[in-house]
């Protein structure tokens, strides 16, 4: 036997109710009329809300519907307006920072290279001056040699004294008799050359 024939409904698209249940259409019409009757009765009596006890909505309170002609719009929080930051100044700032950083690094590298060349030049000068100092120290050491002192003294016209006199420093007493040295000046001396 067909379900539609059992209910006595021939409507297309409606489902047969579950056992012991009602269709949606029956529930809506029955709930609406019952709720309207109850609201009018409770308003007249001034009582509190009633809770229908039929079906699965037994614990849910019946909703009130306003009977006013003009419906007021629901208020809701509006989303904040979108914040648009101009991108051109930001891009320009980034470009300035990048270009400035690159130019700064280039300037620093140039200065470092310039100082490196200057340092190398100063090191070469220092090495040359060190060599000159070593040569001069060698010449001084050669001039301090006793044989060279005698030769240089003869070149200046000095003659060697055979019996020198000494002066004692604490009291200034002279030991020995001072007399001029005897001897001819050297032929290479300045006095011997007529100088």
Short mmCIF file of C-alpha atoms in Angstrom, two decimals:
data_model
loop_
_atom_site.label_atom_id
_atom_site.label_comp_id
_atom_site.label_asym_id
_atom_site.label_seq_id
_atom_site.Cartn_x
_atom_site.Cartn_y
_atom_site.Cartn_z
CA UNK A 1 0.00 0.00 0.00
CA UNK A 2 1.26 3.45 -0.84
CA UNK A 3 2.01 6.00 1.92
CA UNK A 4 0.11 8.74 0.12
CA UNK A 5 -2.97 6.57 -0.11
CA UNK A 6 -2.78 5.77 3.59
CA UNK A 7 -2.71 9.47 4.60
CA UNK A 8 -5.26 10.39 2.08
CA UNK A 9 -2.98 13.03 0.66
CA UNK A 10 -2.28 13.30 -2.96
CA UNK A 11 0.05 16.33 -2.78
CA UNK A 12 3.20 16.13 -4.74
CA UNK A 13 6.49 16.76 -2.93
CA UNK A 14 5.25 16.19 0.60
CA UNK A 15 6.68 13.41 2.63
CA UNK A 16 4.72 11.12 4.75
CA UNK A 17 5.00 11.79 8.48
CA UNK A 18 6.97 9.57 10.76
CA UNK A 19 5.03 7.30 12.97
CA UNK A 20 3.28 9.35 15.64
CA UNK A 21 4.50 12.69 14.19
CA UNK A 22 3.05 15.60 12.28
CA UNK A 23 4.00 17.13 9.00
CA UNK A 24 5.69 20.47 8.89
CA UNK A 25 2.66 22.14 7.43
CA UNK A 26 0.43 20.80 10.22
CA UNK A 27 2.92 21.89 12.86
CA UNK A 28 3.23 25.42 11.48
CA UNK A 29 -0.46 26.11 11.19
CA UNK A 30 -1.31 24.52 14.50
CA UNK A 31 1.59 26.19 16.39
CA UNK A 32 0.87 29.61 14.90
CA UNK A 33 -2.78 29.59 15.76
CA UNK A 34 -2.19 28.22 19.24
CA UNK A 35 0.57 30.72 19.93
CA UNK A 36 -1.56 33.63 18.76
CA UNK A 37 -4.45 32.52 20.96
CA UNK A 38 -2.19 32.15 23.96
CA UNK A 39 -0.50 35.54 23.46
CA UNK A 40 -3.80 37.31 23.27
CA UNK A 41 -4.98 35.51 26.38
CA UNK A 42 -1.85 36.30 28.36
CA UNK A 43 -1.85 39.91 27.32
CA UNK A 44 -5.38 40.22 28.51
CA UNK A 45 -4.55 38.59 31.83
CA UNK A 46 -1.10 40.32 32.19
CA UNK A 47 0.60 36.99 32.88
CA UNK A 48 4.10 35.90 31.99
CA UNK A 49 5.13 34.01 28.86
CA UNK A 50 3.82 30.56 28.33
CA UNK A 51 5.91 27.67 27.16
CA UNK A 52 4.26 25.31 24.67
CA UNK A 53 4.72 21.66 25.48
CA UNK A 54 4.01 20.10 22.14
CA UNK A 55 6.53 18.13 20.09
CA UNK A 56 10.28 18.68 20.16
CA UNK A 57 9.96 22.39 21.02
CA UNK A 58 8.59 21.73 24.51
CA UNK A 59 11.27 23.73 26.31
CA UNK A 60 11.59 26.56 23.81
CA UNK A 61 9.53 29.70 24.57
CA UNK A 62 7.17 30.90 21.90
CA UNK A 63 8.50 33.90 20.06
CA UNK A 64 6.55 37.11 20.03
CA UNK A 65 5.76 38.74 16.78
CA UNK A 66 5.15 42.43 16.65
CA UNK A 67 1.90 43.49 15.20
CA UNK A 68 2.96 47.02 14.40
CA UNK A 69 2.63 48.06 10.82
CA UNK A 70 6.09 49.59 10.34
CA UNK A 71 9.02 47.35 11.09
CA UNK A 72 12.10 49.01 12.53
CA UNK A 73 15.39 47.94 11.02
CA UNK A 74 17.69 45.82 13.17
CA UNK A 75 20.70 47.66 14.46
CA UNK A 76 24.07 46.04 14.02
CA UNK A 77 27.67 47.09 14.37
CA UNK A 78 29.08 48.38 11.14
CA UNK A 79 32.53 47.12 10.15
CA UNK A 80 35.28 49.73 10.45
CA UNK A 81 36.15 51.49 7.23
CA UNK A 82 39.14 49.95 5.48
CA UNK A 83 42.37 51.79 6.14
CA UNK A 84 44.23 52.55 2.98
CA UNK A 85 47.79 53.65 3.38
CA UNK A 86 49.32 55.27 0.33
CA UNK A 87 52.02 53.00 -1.02
CA UNK A 88 54.03 55.55 -3.00
CA UNK A 89 55.66 57.24 0.03
CA UNK A 90 56.49 53.85 1.56
CA UNK A 91 58.08 52.62 -1.68
CA UNK A 92 59.98 55.91 -2.02
CA UNK A 93 61.25 55.60 1.57
CA UNK A 94 62.44 52.04 0.97
CA UNK A 95 64.19 53.09 -2.26
CA UNK A 96 65.89 56.03 -0.52
CA UNK A 97 67.07 53.74 2.29
CA UNK A 98 68.41 51.13 -0.14
CA UNK A 99 70.15 53.66 -2.40
CA UNK A 100 71.54 55.53 0.64
CA UNK A 101 72.83 52.28 2.13
CA UNK A 102 74.53 51.25 -1.12
CA UNK A 103 76.13 54.70 -1.55
CA UNK A 104 77.24 54.68 2.09
CA UNK A 105 78.87 51.27 1.70
CA UNK A 106 80.54 52.43 -1.53
CA UNK A 107 81.90 55.57 0.19
CA UNK A 108 83.20 53.52 3.12
CA UNK A 109 84.91 51.02 0.79
CA UNK A 110 86.49 53.85 -1.20
CA UNK A 111 87.82 55.49 1.98
CA UNK A 112 89.15 52.13 3.25
CA UNK A 113 90.98 51.53 -0.05
CA UNK A 114 92.37 55.07 -0.05
CA UNK A 115 93.65 54.61 3.51
CA UNK A 116 95.12 51.21 2.55
CA UNK A 117 97.16 52.84 -0.27
CA UNK A 118 98.28 55.61 2.08
CA UNK A 119 99.25 53.05 4.73
CA UNK A 120 101.24 51.06 2.17
CA UNK A 121 103.09 54.22 1.08
CA UNK A 122 103.88 55.11 4.71
CA UNK A 123 105.11 51.57 5.36
CA UNK A 124 107.46 51.85 2.36
CA UNK A 125 108.76 55.18 3.70
CA UNK A 126 109.26 53.60 7.13
CA UNK A 127 111.22 50.71 5.60
CA UNK A 128 113.46 53.18 3.68
CA UNK A 129 114.05 55.24 6.82
CA UNK A 130 114.89 52.06 8.76
CA UNK A 131 117.52 51.16 6.14
CA UNK A 132 118.96 54.72 6.30
CA UNK A 133 119.09 54.53 10.11
CA UNK A 134 120.95 51.22 9.97
CA UNK A 135 123.52 52.68 7.53
CA UNK A 136 124.06 55.74 9.74
CA UNK A 137 124.44 53.57 12.86
CA UNK A 138 127.01 51.49 10.98
CA UNK A 139 128.95 54.63 9.95
CA UNK A 140 128.91 55.92 13.54
CA UNK A 141 130.20 52.58 14.80
CA UNK A 142 133.03 52.69 12.24
CA UNK A 143 133.94 56.25 13.26
CA UNK A 144 134.10 55.24 16.94
CA UNK A 145 136.75 52.61 16.20
CA UNK A 146 140.09 53.63 17.89
CA UNK A 147 142.05 53.30 14.64
CA UNK A 148 139.71 55.62 12.86
CA UNK A 149 139.80 58.13 15.74
CA UNK A 150 143.57 58.42 15.42
CA UNK A 151 143.40 58.81 11.66
CA UNK A 152 140.71 61.46 11.92
CA UNK A 153 142.70 63.32 14.59
CA UNK A 154 145.78 63.38 12.33
CA UNK A 155 143.61 64.69 9.49
CA UNK A 156 142.63 67.56 11.74
CA UNK A 157 146.32 68.34 12.49
CA UNK A 158 146.53 66.86 15.98
CA UNK A 159 149.75 65.22 17.18
CA UNK A 160 150.15 62.59 19.81
CA UNK A 161 151.73 63.64 23.12
CA UNK A 162 154.23 61.29 24.69
CA UNK A 163 154.13 62.37 28.32
CA UNK A 164 150.76 63.84 29.22
CA UNK A 165 149.90 65.73 32.40
CA UNK A 166 146.79 64.85 34.49
CA UNK A 167 144.44 66.97 36.58
CA UNK A 168 142.96 65.39 39.66
CA UNK A 169 139.31 66.40 39.88
CA UNK A 170 138.49 66.51 43.60
CA UNK A 171 141.06 69.15 44.45
CA UNK A 172 142.19 70.31 40.96
CA UNK A 173 145.89 69.39 41.54
CA UNK A 174 147.96 68.88 38.38
CA UNK A 175 150.03 65.74 38.20
CA UNK A 176 152.91 65.99 35.82
CA UNK A 177 154.16 68.94 33.84
CA UNK A 178 152.07 69.92 30.85
CA UNK A 179 154.05 70.77 27.72
CA UNK A 180 153.04 70.90 24.05
CA UNK A 181 153.29 67.78 21.96
CA UNK A 182 156.18 67.56 19.57
CA UNK A 183 155.88 66.20 16.13
CA UNK A 184 155.08 67.23 12.63
CA UNK A 185 151.48 67.30 11.54
CA UNK A 186 150.35 64.72 9.06
CA UNK A 187 150.66 65.43 5.37
CA UNK A 188 146.94 64.87 4.90
CA UNK A 189 145.96 67.23 7.72
CA UNK A 190 144.23 70.49 7.07
CA UNK A 191 147.10 72.41 8.68
CA UNK A 192 149.66 70.64 6.54
CA UNK A 193 147.73 71.54 3.39
CA UNK A 194 147.80 75.18 4.31
CA UNK A 195 144.27 75.19 5.71
#
